[in-house]
PDB file of C-alpha atoms in Angstrom:
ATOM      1  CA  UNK A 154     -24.398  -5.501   2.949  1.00 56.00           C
ATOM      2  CA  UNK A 155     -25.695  -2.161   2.091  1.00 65.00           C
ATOM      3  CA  UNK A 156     -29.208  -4.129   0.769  1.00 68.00           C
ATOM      4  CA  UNK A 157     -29.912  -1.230  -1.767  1.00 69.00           C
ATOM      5  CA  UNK A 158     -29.221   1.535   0.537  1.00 75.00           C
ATOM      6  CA  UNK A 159     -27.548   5.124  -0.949  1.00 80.00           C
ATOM      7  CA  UNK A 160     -24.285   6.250  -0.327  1.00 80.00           C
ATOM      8  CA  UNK A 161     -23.068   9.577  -1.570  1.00 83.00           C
ATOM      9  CA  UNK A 162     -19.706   9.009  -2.801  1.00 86.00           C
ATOM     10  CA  UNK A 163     -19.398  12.108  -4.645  1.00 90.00           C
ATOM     11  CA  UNK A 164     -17.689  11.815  -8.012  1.00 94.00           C
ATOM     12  CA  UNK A 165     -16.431   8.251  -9.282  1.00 93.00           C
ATOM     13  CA  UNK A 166     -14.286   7.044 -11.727  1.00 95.00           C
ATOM     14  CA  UNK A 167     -12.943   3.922 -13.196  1.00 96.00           C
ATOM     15  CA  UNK A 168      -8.482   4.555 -13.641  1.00 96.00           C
ATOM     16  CA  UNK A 169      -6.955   2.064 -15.735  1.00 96.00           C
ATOM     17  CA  UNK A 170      -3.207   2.091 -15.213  1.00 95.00           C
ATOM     18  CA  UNK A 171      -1.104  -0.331 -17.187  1.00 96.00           C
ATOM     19  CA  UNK A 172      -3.847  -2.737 -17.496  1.00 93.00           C
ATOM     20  CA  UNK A 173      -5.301  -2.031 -13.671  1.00 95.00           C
ATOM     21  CA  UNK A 174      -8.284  -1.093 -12.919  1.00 95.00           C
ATOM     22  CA  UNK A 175      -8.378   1.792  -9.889  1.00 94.00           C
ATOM     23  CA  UNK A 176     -12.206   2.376  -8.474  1.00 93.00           C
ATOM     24  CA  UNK A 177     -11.392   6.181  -7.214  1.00 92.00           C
ATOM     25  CA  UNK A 178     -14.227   8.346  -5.215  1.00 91.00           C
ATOM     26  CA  UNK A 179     -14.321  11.810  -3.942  1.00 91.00           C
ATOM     27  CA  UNK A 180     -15.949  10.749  -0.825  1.00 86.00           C
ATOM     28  CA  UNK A 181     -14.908   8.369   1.610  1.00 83.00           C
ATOM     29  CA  UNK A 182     -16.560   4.979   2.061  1.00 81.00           C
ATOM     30  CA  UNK A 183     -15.943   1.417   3.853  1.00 82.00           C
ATOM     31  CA  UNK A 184     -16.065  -1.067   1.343  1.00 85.00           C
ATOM     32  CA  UNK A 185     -19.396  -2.796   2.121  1.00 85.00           C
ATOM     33  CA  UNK A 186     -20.009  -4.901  -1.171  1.00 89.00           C
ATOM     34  CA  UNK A 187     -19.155  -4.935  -4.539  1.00 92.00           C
ATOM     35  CA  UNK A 188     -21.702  -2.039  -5.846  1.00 90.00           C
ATOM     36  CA  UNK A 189     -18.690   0.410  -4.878  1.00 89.00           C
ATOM     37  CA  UNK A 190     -17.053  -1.391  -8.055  1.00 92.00           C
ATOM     38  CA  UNK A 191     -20.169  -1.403 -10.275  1.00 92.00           C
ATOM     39  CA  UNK A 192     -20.777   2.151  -9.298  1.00 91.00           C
ATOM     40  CA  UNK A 193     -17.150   2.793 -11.197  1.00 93.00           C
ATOM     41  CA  UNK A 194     -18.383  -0.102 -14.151  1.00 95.00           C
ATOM     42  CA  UNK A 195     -15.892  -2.592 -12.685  1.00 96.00           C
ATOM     43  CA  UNK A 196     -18.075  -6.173 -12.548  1.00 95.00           C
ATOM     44  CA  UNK A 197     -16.027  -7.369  -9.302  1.00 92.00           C
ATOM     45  CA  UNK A 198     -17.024 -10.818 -10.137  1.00 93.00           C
ATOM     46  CA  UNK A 199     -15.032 -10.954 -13.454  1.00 94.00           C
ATOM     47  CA  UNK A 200     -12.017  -9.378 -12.482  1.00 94.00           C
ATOM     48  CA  UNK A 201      -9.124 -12.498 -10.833  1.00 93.00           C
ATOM     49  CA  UNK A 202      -7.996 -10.181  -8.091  1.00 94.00           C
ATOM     50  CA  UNK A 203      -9.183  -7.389  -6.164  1.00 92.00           C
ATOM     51  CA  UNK A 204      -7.123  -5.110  -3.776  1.00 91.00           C
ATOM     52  CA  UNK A 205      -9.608  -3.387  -1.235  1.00 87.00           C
ATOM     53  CA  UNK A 206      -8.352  -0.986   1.343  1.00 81.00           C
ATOM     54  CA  UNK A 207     -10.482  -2.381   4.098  1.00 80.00           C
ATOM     55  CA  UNK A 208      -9.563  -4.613   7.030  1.00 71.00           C
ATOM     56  CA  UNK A 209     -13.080  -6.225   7.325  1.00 79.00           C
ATOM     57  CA  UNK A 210     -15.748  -5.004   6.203  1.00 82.00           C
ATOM     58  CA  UNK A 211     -15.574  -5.958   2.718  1.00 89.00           C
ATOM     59  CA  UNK A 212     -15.623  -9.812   3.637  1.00 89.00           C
ATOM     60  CA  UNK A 213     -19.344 -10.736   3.707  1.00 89.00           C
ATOM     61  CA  UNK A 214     -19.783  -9.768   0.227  1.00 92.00           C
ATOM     62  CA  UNK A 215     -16.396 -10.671  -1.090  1.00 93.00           C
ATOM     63  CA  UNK A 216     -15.578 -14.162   0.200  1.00 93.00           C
ATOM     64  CA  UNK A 217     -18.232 -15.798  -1.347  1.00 93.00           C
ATOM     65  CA  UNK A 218     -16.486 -15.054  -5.181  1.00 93.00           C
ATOM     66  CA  UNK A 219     -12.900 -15.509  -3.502  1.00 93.00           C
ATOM     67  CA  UNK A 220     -10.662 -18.053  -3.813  1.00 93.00           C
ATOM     68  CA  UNK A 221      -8.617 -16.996  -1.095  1.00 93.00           C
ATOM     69  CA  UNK A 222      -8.563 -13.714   0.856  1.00 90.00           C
ATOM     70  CA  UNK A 223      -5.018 -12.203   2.088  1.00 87.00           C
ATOM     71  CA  UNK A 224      -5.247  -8.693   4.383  1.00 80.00           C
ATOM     72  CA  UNK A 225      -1.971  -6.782   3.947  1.00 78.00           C
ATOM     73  CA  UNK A 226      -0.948  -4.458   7.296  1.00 74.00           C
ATOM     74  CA  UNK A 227       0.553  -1.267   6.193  1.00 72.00           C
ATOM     75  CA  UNK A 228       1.274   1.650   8.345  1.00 72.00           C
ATOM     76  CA  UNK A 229      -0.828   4.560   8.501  1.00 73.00           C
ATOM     77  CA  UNK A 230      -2.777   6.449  11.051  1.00 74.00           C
ATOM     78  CA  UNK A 231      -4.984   3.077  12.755  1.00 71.00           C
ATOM     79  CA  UNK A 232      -3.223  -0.322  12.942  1.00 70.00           C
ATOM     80  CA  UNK A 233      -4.727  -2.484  10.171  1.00 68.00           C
ATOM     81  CA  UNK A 234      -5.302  -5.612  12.421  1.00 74.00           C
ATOM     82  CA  UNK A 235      -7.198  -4.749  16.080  1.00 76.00           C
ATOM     83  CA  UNK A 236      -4.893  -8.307  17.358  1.00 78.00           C
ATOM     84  CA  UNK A 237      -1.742  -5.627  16.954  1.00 79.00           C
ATOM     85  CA  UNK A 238      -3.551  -3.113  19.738  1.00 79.00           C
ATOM     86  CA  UNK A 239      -2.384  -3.714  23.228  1.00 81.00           C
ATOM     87  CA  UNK A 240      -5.615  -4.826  24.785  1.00 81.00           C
ATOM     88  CA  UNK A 241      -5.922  -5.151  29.096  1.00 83.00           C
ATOM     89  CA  UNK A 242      -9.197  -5.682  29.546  1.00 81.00           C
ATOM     90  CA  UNK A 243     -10.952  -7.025  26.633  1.00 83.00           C
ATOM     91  CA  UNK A 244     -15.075  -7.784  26.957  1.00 83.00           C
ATOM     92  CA  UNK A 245     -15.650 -11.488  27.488  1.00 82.00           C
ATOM     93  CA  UNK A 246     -16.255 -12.703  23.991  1.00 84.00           C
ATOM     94  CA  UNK A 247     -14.715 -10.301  22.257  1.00 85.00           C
ATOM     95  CA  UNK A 248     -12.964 -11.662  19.028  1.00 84.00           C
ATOM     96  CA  UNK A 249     -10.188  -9.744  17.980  1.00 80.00           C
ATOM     97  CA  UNK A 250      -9.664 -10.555  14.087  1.00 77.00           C
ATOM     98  CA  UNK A 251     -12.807 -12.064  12.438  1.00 75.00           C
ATOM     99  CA  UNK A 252     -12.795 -16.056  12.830  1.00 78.00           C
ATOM    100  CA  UNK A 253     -10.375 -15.346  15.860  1.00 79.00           C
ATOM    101  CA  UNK A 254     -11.425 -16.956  19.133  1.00 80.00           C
ATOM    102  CA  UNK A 255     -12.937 -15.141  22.301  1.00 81.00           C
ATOM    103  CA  UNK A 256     -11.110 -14.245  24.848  1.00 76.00           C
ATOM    104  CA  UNK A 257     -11.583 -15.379  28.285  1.00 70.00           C
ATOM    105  CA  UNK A 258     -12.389 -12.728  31.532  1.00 58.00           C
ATOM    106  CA  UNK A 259      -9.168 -11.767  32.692  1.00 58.00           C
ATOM    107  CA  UNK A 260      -7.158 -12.602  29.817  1.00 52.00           C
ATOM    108  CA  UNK A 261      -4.730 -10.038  28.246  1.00 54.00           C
ATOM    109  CA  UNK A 262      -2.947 -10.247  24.946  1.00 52.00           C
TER     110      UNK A 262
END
């Protein structure tokens, strides 16, 4: 997603904690694609599951090595899933989950 682009994550570091691997950065970033990983030495493509803490972004590089993917809601400061807002007027078309479908002019949910 990034296509070779830089990001300045500050520091990284690979944690392993009882046999789990924790990718850790002093900056903040989305997770695009799996270089976030490598740039820790964690080959994303040999591990059987990876936790992200991202609601969407990391999907267009992950699903293609994922059996399944599961998004887990937990509370913090921005609801998780944008279906959980209380949306009046959404934009015709608008989608609000990824592979969700559009919603109509007028429509609430």
């Amino acid at each position: 997603m990034m296509n070779g682009m830089q990001a300045e994550l500050g520091p990284v570091a690979c944690l392993r904690f009882d046999g789990v691997l924790i990718a850790v950065s002093s900056g903040k970033a989305q997770m695009l694609d799996r270089n976030l990983y490598r740039a820790t030495g964690i080959q994303s493509e040999d591990m059987k599951i990876l936790v992200n803490k991202s609601s969407a972004h990391f999907r267009a590089d992950f699903e293609p090595i994922a059996k399944a993917v599961r998004v887990a809601k937990a509370p913090g400061p921005m609801v998780a899933d944008p279906a959980d807002l209380p949306w009046t007027h959404p934009a015709r078309g608008m989608r609000a989950r990824p592979g969700g479908g559009a919603f109509e002019v007028g429509e609430s949910i």
